[in-house]
CSV table of C-alpha atoms in Angstrom, one decimal:
chain,number,residue,atom,x,y,z
J,956,LEU,CA,46.5,-1.2,75.2
J,957,ARG,CA,45.0,-2.8,78.3
J,958,THR,CA,48.3,-4.4,79.3
J,959,LEU,CA,50.1,-1.1,79.0
J,960,GLU,CA,47.3,0.7,80.9
J,961,VAL,CA,47.1,3.4,78.2
J,962,ASP,CA,44.8,6.4,78.9
J,963,ALA,CA,45.0,8.0,75.5
J,964,LEU,CA,46.6,7.2,72.2
J,965,SER,CA,47.8,9.7,69.5
J,966,HIS,CA,47.8,8.1,66.1
J,967,THR,CA,50.5,9.8,63.9
J,968,SER,CA,51.5,6.9,61.6
J,969,GLY,CA,50.4,8.3,58.2
J,970,PRO,CA,49.4,8.7,55.6
J,971,LEU,CA,45.9,8.0,56.9
J,972,GLN,CA,44.3,8.3,53.5
J,973,GLY,CA,43.2,4.8,52.7
J,974,GLN,CA,43.6,3.5,56.2
J,975,ASP,CA,40.7,2.0,58.1
J,976,TYR,CA,39.6,2.7,61.7
J,977,ARG,CA,41.0,-0.4,63.4
J,978,VAL,CA,43.2,1.6,65.7
J,979,ALA,CA,40.4,3.9,66.8
J,980,LEU,CA,38.1,0.8,67.2
J,981,ALA,CA,40.7,-1.0,69.3
J,982,CYS,CA,40.9,2.1,71.5
J,983,ALA,CA,37.1,2.1,72.0
J,984,TYR,CA,37.1,-1.6,73.0
J,985,ALA,CA,40.0,-1.0,75.4
J,986,GLY,CA,38.5,2.2,76.9
J,987,VAL,CA,41.2,4.4,75.6
J,988,HIS,CA,40.8,7.9,74.3
J,989,TYR,CA,41.9,8.3,70.7
J,990,VAL,CA,43.2,11.3,68.6
J,991,ASP,CA,44.9,11.4,65.2
J,992,LEU,CA,46.3,14.2,63.1
J,993,ALA,CA,44.7,13.0,59.8
J,994,ASP,CA,44.0,15.5,57.1
J,995,GLY,CA,42.5,13.1,54.6
J,996,ARG,CA,38.9,14.1,53.8
J,997,ASP,CA,37.4,10.7,53.7
J,998,PHE,CA,39.1,9.5,56.8
J,999,VAL,CA,38.3,12.5,58.9
J,1000,CYS,CA,34.7,12.9,57.7
J,1001,GLY,CA,34.0,9.2,58.2
J,1002,ILE,CA,35.1,8.6,61.7
J,1003,ASP,CA,31.6,9.4,63.0
J,1004,VAL,CA,30.7,5.9,62.1
J,1005,LEU,CA,32.3,4.9,65.4
J,1006,ASP,CA,30.2,7.3,67.4
J,1007,PRO,CA,28.1,4.5,69.0
J,1008,GLN,CA,31.2,2.6,70.1
J,1009,ALA,CA,32.7,5.8,71.5
J,1010,LYS,CA,29.6,6.6,73.5
J,1011,THR,CA,29.3,3.0,74.8
J,1012,ALA,CA,32.9,3.0,75.9
J,1013,GLY,CA,32.7,6.6,77.3
J,1014,VAL,CA,35.8,7.7,75.3
J,1015,LEU,CA,36.7,10.4,72.8
J,1016,LEU,CA,37.5,9.3,69.3
J,1017,LEU,CA,38.8,12.4,67.6
J,1018,SER,CA,40.2,12.7,64.1
J,1019,GLY,CA,41.7,15.7,62.3
J,1020,ALA,CA,43.8,17.3,65.1
J,1021,SER,CA,46.1,18.9,62.5
J,1022,SER,CA,46.6,22.1,60.6
J,1023,VAL,CA,43.5,21.1,58.8
J,1024,PRO,CA,40.7,20.9,59.8
J,1025,ALA,CA,41.4,21.7,63.5
J,1026,LEU,CA,43.5,24.9,63.3
J,1027,SER,CA,41.9,26.1,60.0
J,1028,SER,CA,38.4,25.6,61.5
J,1029,ALA,CA,39.4,27.4,64.7
J,1030,VAL,CA,40.5,30.4,62.6
J,1031,VAL,CA,37.3,30.4,60.6
J,1032,ASP,CA,35.2,30.1,63.8
J,1033,ALA,CA,37.0,33.2,65.2
J,1034,LEU,CA,36.5,35.2,62.0
J,1035,ALA,CA,32.9,34.2,61.6
J,1036,SER,CA,31.9,34.9,65.2
J,1037,GLY,CA,28.8,37.0,65.3
J,1038,MET,CA,28.0,36.7,61.6
J,1039,ALA,CA,24.4,35.9,60.7
J,1040,ARG,CA,25.5,34.2,57.5
J,1041,VAL,CA,28.7,33.1,55.8
J,1042,SER,CA,28.8,33.0,52.0
J,1043,ASP,CA,32.4,32.3,51.1
J,1044,ILE,CA,35.5,30.9,52.9
J,1045,ASP,CA,38.9,31.2,51.3
J,1046,ILE,CA,41.9,29.5,53.0
J,1047,GLY,CA,45.4,29.2,51.9
J,1048,ILE,CA,48.4,27.4,53.5
J,1049,SER,CA,52.0,27.9,52.3
J,1050,GLN,CA,55.0,26.4,54.1
J,1051,GLY,CA,58.6,27.5,53.9
J,1052,ASN,CA,60.8,25.4,51.7
J,1053,ARG,CA,63.1,24.5,54.6
J,1054,THR,CA,60.3,23.1,56.7
J,1055,ASP,CA,60.5,19.4,57.2
J,1056,ARG,CA,58.4,17.3,54.8
J,1057,GLY,CA,57.8,13.8,55.9
J,1058,LEU,CA,57.3,11.0,53.4
J,1059,SER,CA,53.8,10.3,54.7
J,1060,THR,CA,52.9,14.0,54.1
J,1061,VAL,CA,54.3,13.9,50.6
J,1062,ALA,CA,52.5,10.7,49.8
J,1063,ALA,CA,49.2,12.1,51.1
J,1064,ILE,CA,49.5,15.2,48.9
J,1065,LEU,CA,50.4,13.2,45.8
J,1066,SER,CA,47.5,10.9,46.3
J,1067,TYR,CA,45.0,13.5,44.9
J,1068,CYS,CA,47.3,15.3,42.5
J,1069,GLY,CA,45.4,15.6,39.3
J,1070,LYS,CA,42.2,14.2,40.6
J,1071,PRO,CA,38.8,15.8,41.0
J,1072,LEU,CA,38.1,17.3,44.4
J,1073,PRO,CA,34.7,17.2,46.2
J,1074,GLY,CA,32.2,20.0,45.4
J,1075,SER,CA,33.1,23.2,47.1
J,1076,GLY,CA,30.6,25.6,45.6
J,1077,GLN,CA,32.0,25.8,42.1
J,1078,GLN,CA,30.0,24.7,39.1
J,1079,GLN,CA,32.9,22.9,37.4
J,1080,ALA,CA,35.0,20.2,39.0
J,1081,VAL,CA,38.1,21.4,40.7
J,1082,ILE,CA,41.3,19.3,40.0
J,1083,GLY,CA,43.9,18.9,42.8
J,1084,TRP,CA,47.0,21.0,42.0
J,1085,LEU,CA,46.1,21.5,38.4
J,1086,ARG,CA,46.3,25.3,38.5
J,1087,SER,CA,47.9,28.0,40.6
J,1088,TYR,CA,46.8,31.4,41.8
J,1089,GLY,CA,48.7,34.0,43.7
J,1090,HIS,CA,48.2,35.4,47.2
J,1091,ASP,CA,50.2,38.1,49.0
J,1092,TYR,CA,50.9,37.2,52.6
J,1093,PRO,CA,52.4,39.7,55.2
J,1094,ALA,CA,56.2,39.8,55.6
J,1095,PRO,CA,58.3,37.8,55.8
J,1096,VAL,CA,56.3,35.3,53.7
J,1097,GLY,CA,55.3,37.6,50.8
J,1098,ARG,CA,53.7,36.4,47.5
J,1099,ARG,CA,53.1,32.7,47.2
J,1100,LEU,CA,51.4,30.5,44.6
J,1101,LEU,CA,48.5,28.3,45.8
J,1102,SER,CA,46.8,25.3,44.2
J,1103,ALA,CA,43.5,23.5,45.1
J,1104,CYS,CA,44.0,20.7,47.5
J,1105,ASP,CA,41.8,18.0,49.1
J,1106,VAL,CA,41.1,18.6,52.7
J,1107,PRO,CA,38.3,17.8,55.2
J,1108,ASP,CA,37.4,21.5,55.3
J,1109,LEU,CA,35.8,21.2,51.8
J,1110,ALA,CA,33.2,18.8,53.2
J,1111,LEU,CA,32.9,20.0,56.9
J,1112,LEU,CA,32.8,23.8,56.7
J,1113,PRO,CA,29.7,24.2,54.4
J,1114,LEU,CA,27.7,22.2,57.1
J,1115,ARG,CA,29.1,24.2,60.0
J,1116,TYR,CA,27.9,27.8,59.1
J,1117,GLU,CA,24.5,29.3,58.2
J,1118,GLY,CA,24.5,30.0,54.5
J,1119,SER,CA,26.3,26.8,53.3
J,1120,PRO,CA,29.3,28.8,52.2
J,1121,SER,CA,31.4,28.0,49.1
J,1122,ILE,CA,34.9,26.9,50.1
J,1123,ARG,CA,38.2,27.5,48.4
J,1124,PHE,CA,41.2,25.8,49.9
J,1125,GLY,CA,44.7,26.2,48.5
J,1126,ALA,CA,48.1,24.9,49.4
J,1127,GLY,CA,51.4,26.2,48.2
J,1128,LEU,CA,55.2,25.6,48.1
J,1129,GLU,CA,57.6,28.5,48.6
J,1130,LEU,CA,59.6,27.8,45.4
J,1131,SER,CA,57.5,28.7,42.4
J,1132,PHE,CA,59.3,26.2,40.1
J,1133,LEU,CA,58.3,23.3,42.5
J,1134,GLN,CA,54.7,24.6,42.5
J,1135,ARG,CA,54.7,24.7,38.7
J,1136,GLY,CA,56.1,21.2,38.7
J,1137,MET,CA,53.2,20.0,40.8
J,1138,ASN,CA,50.8,21.7,38.3
J,1139,ALA,CA,52.5,19.8,35.5
J,1140,MET,CA,52.2,16.5,37.4
J,1141,ALA,CA,48.5,17.2,38.0
J,1142,TRP,CA,48.0,17.8,34.3
J,1143,LEU,CA,49.7,14.5,33.4
J,1144,ALA,CA,47.5,12.6,36.0
J,1145,HIS,CA,44.4,14.5,34.8
J,1146,ARG,CA,45.1,13.3,31.3
J,1147,GLY,CA,45.4,9.8,32.4
J,1148,LEU,CA,49.2,9.6,31.7
J,1149,VAL,CA,50.0,8.8,35.3
J,1150,GLN,CA,47.6,6.8,37.5
J,1151,ASP,CA,48.8,7.7,41.0
J,1152,TRP,CA,51.7,9.9,41.8
J,1153,SER,CA,51.8,8.7,45.4
J,1154,ALA,CA,53.4,5.5,44.2
J,1155,HIS,CA,56.4,7.6,43.3
J,1156,ALA,CA,56.5,9.6,46.6
J,1157,ARG,CA,59.8,8.4,47.9
J,1158,ARG,CA,61.6,9.3,44.6
J,1159,LEU,CA,59.9,12.6,44.3
J,1160,LYS,CA,60.6,13.6,47.9
J,1161,ARG,CA,64.3,12.8,47.2
J,1162,MET,CA,64.3,15.1,44.2
J,1163,ALA,CA,62.5,17.9,46.1
J,1164,ASP,CA,65.2,17.6,48.9
J,1165,TRP,CA,67.9,18.5,46.4
J,1166,PHE,CA,66.6,22.1,46.9
J,1167,ARG,CA,66.1,21.7,50.6
J,1168,ASN,CA,68.4,24.6,51.5
J,1169,TRP,CA,66.8,27.1,49.1
J,1170,GLY,CA,64.2,29.5,50.3
J,1171,SER,CA,63.2,30.0,53.9
J,1172,ASP,CA,61.4,28.5,56.9
J,1173,ALA,CA,58.6,31.1,56.8
J,1174,GLY,CA,55.1,29.8,56.3
J,1175,ALA,CA,51.6,31.2,56.7
């Protein structure tokens, strides 16, 4: 980093779930600003452990500059502006089936399929991708199925607003049979019949790509 005289580094080599902070730490030692587009809860929420190094070096070490939690938090900030108290936050993201899905993204999603998610206000544990619920988006997206997913927002947003709001965060696929397939996979993992679906990410992505030209590129 010093030899290349880098001013800032953008870390996009995912999935960042399970990675450590050696890249960010190297940036701090080299006096380089750091930003990544991680959406893994533990990775994003834990980067504050490097705050002393960042302050000493006078650099920015920023995690989560992605759809979540950066853009999602910006939307919630705008909607909650002027409110004295926030009790519930409900977020859903659904992409069009023709939108590019990288292998790292697929592996990250599969890593928590069928596993308990952190507390988000519900009394019972929420299992990633186990069940689906519907939401009607404006045209051209229309009705989509959403399932609970693991994102930094579940841990960050309750601390951000007065009232410690309950958070529900769902993600969805445009093709309902692919969504139901994810629900079935989550059931198998929840029952202990599959340990970690991310180990099969490459094969599952290939199968999903069979239907790549179905649906649309409209997301919301």
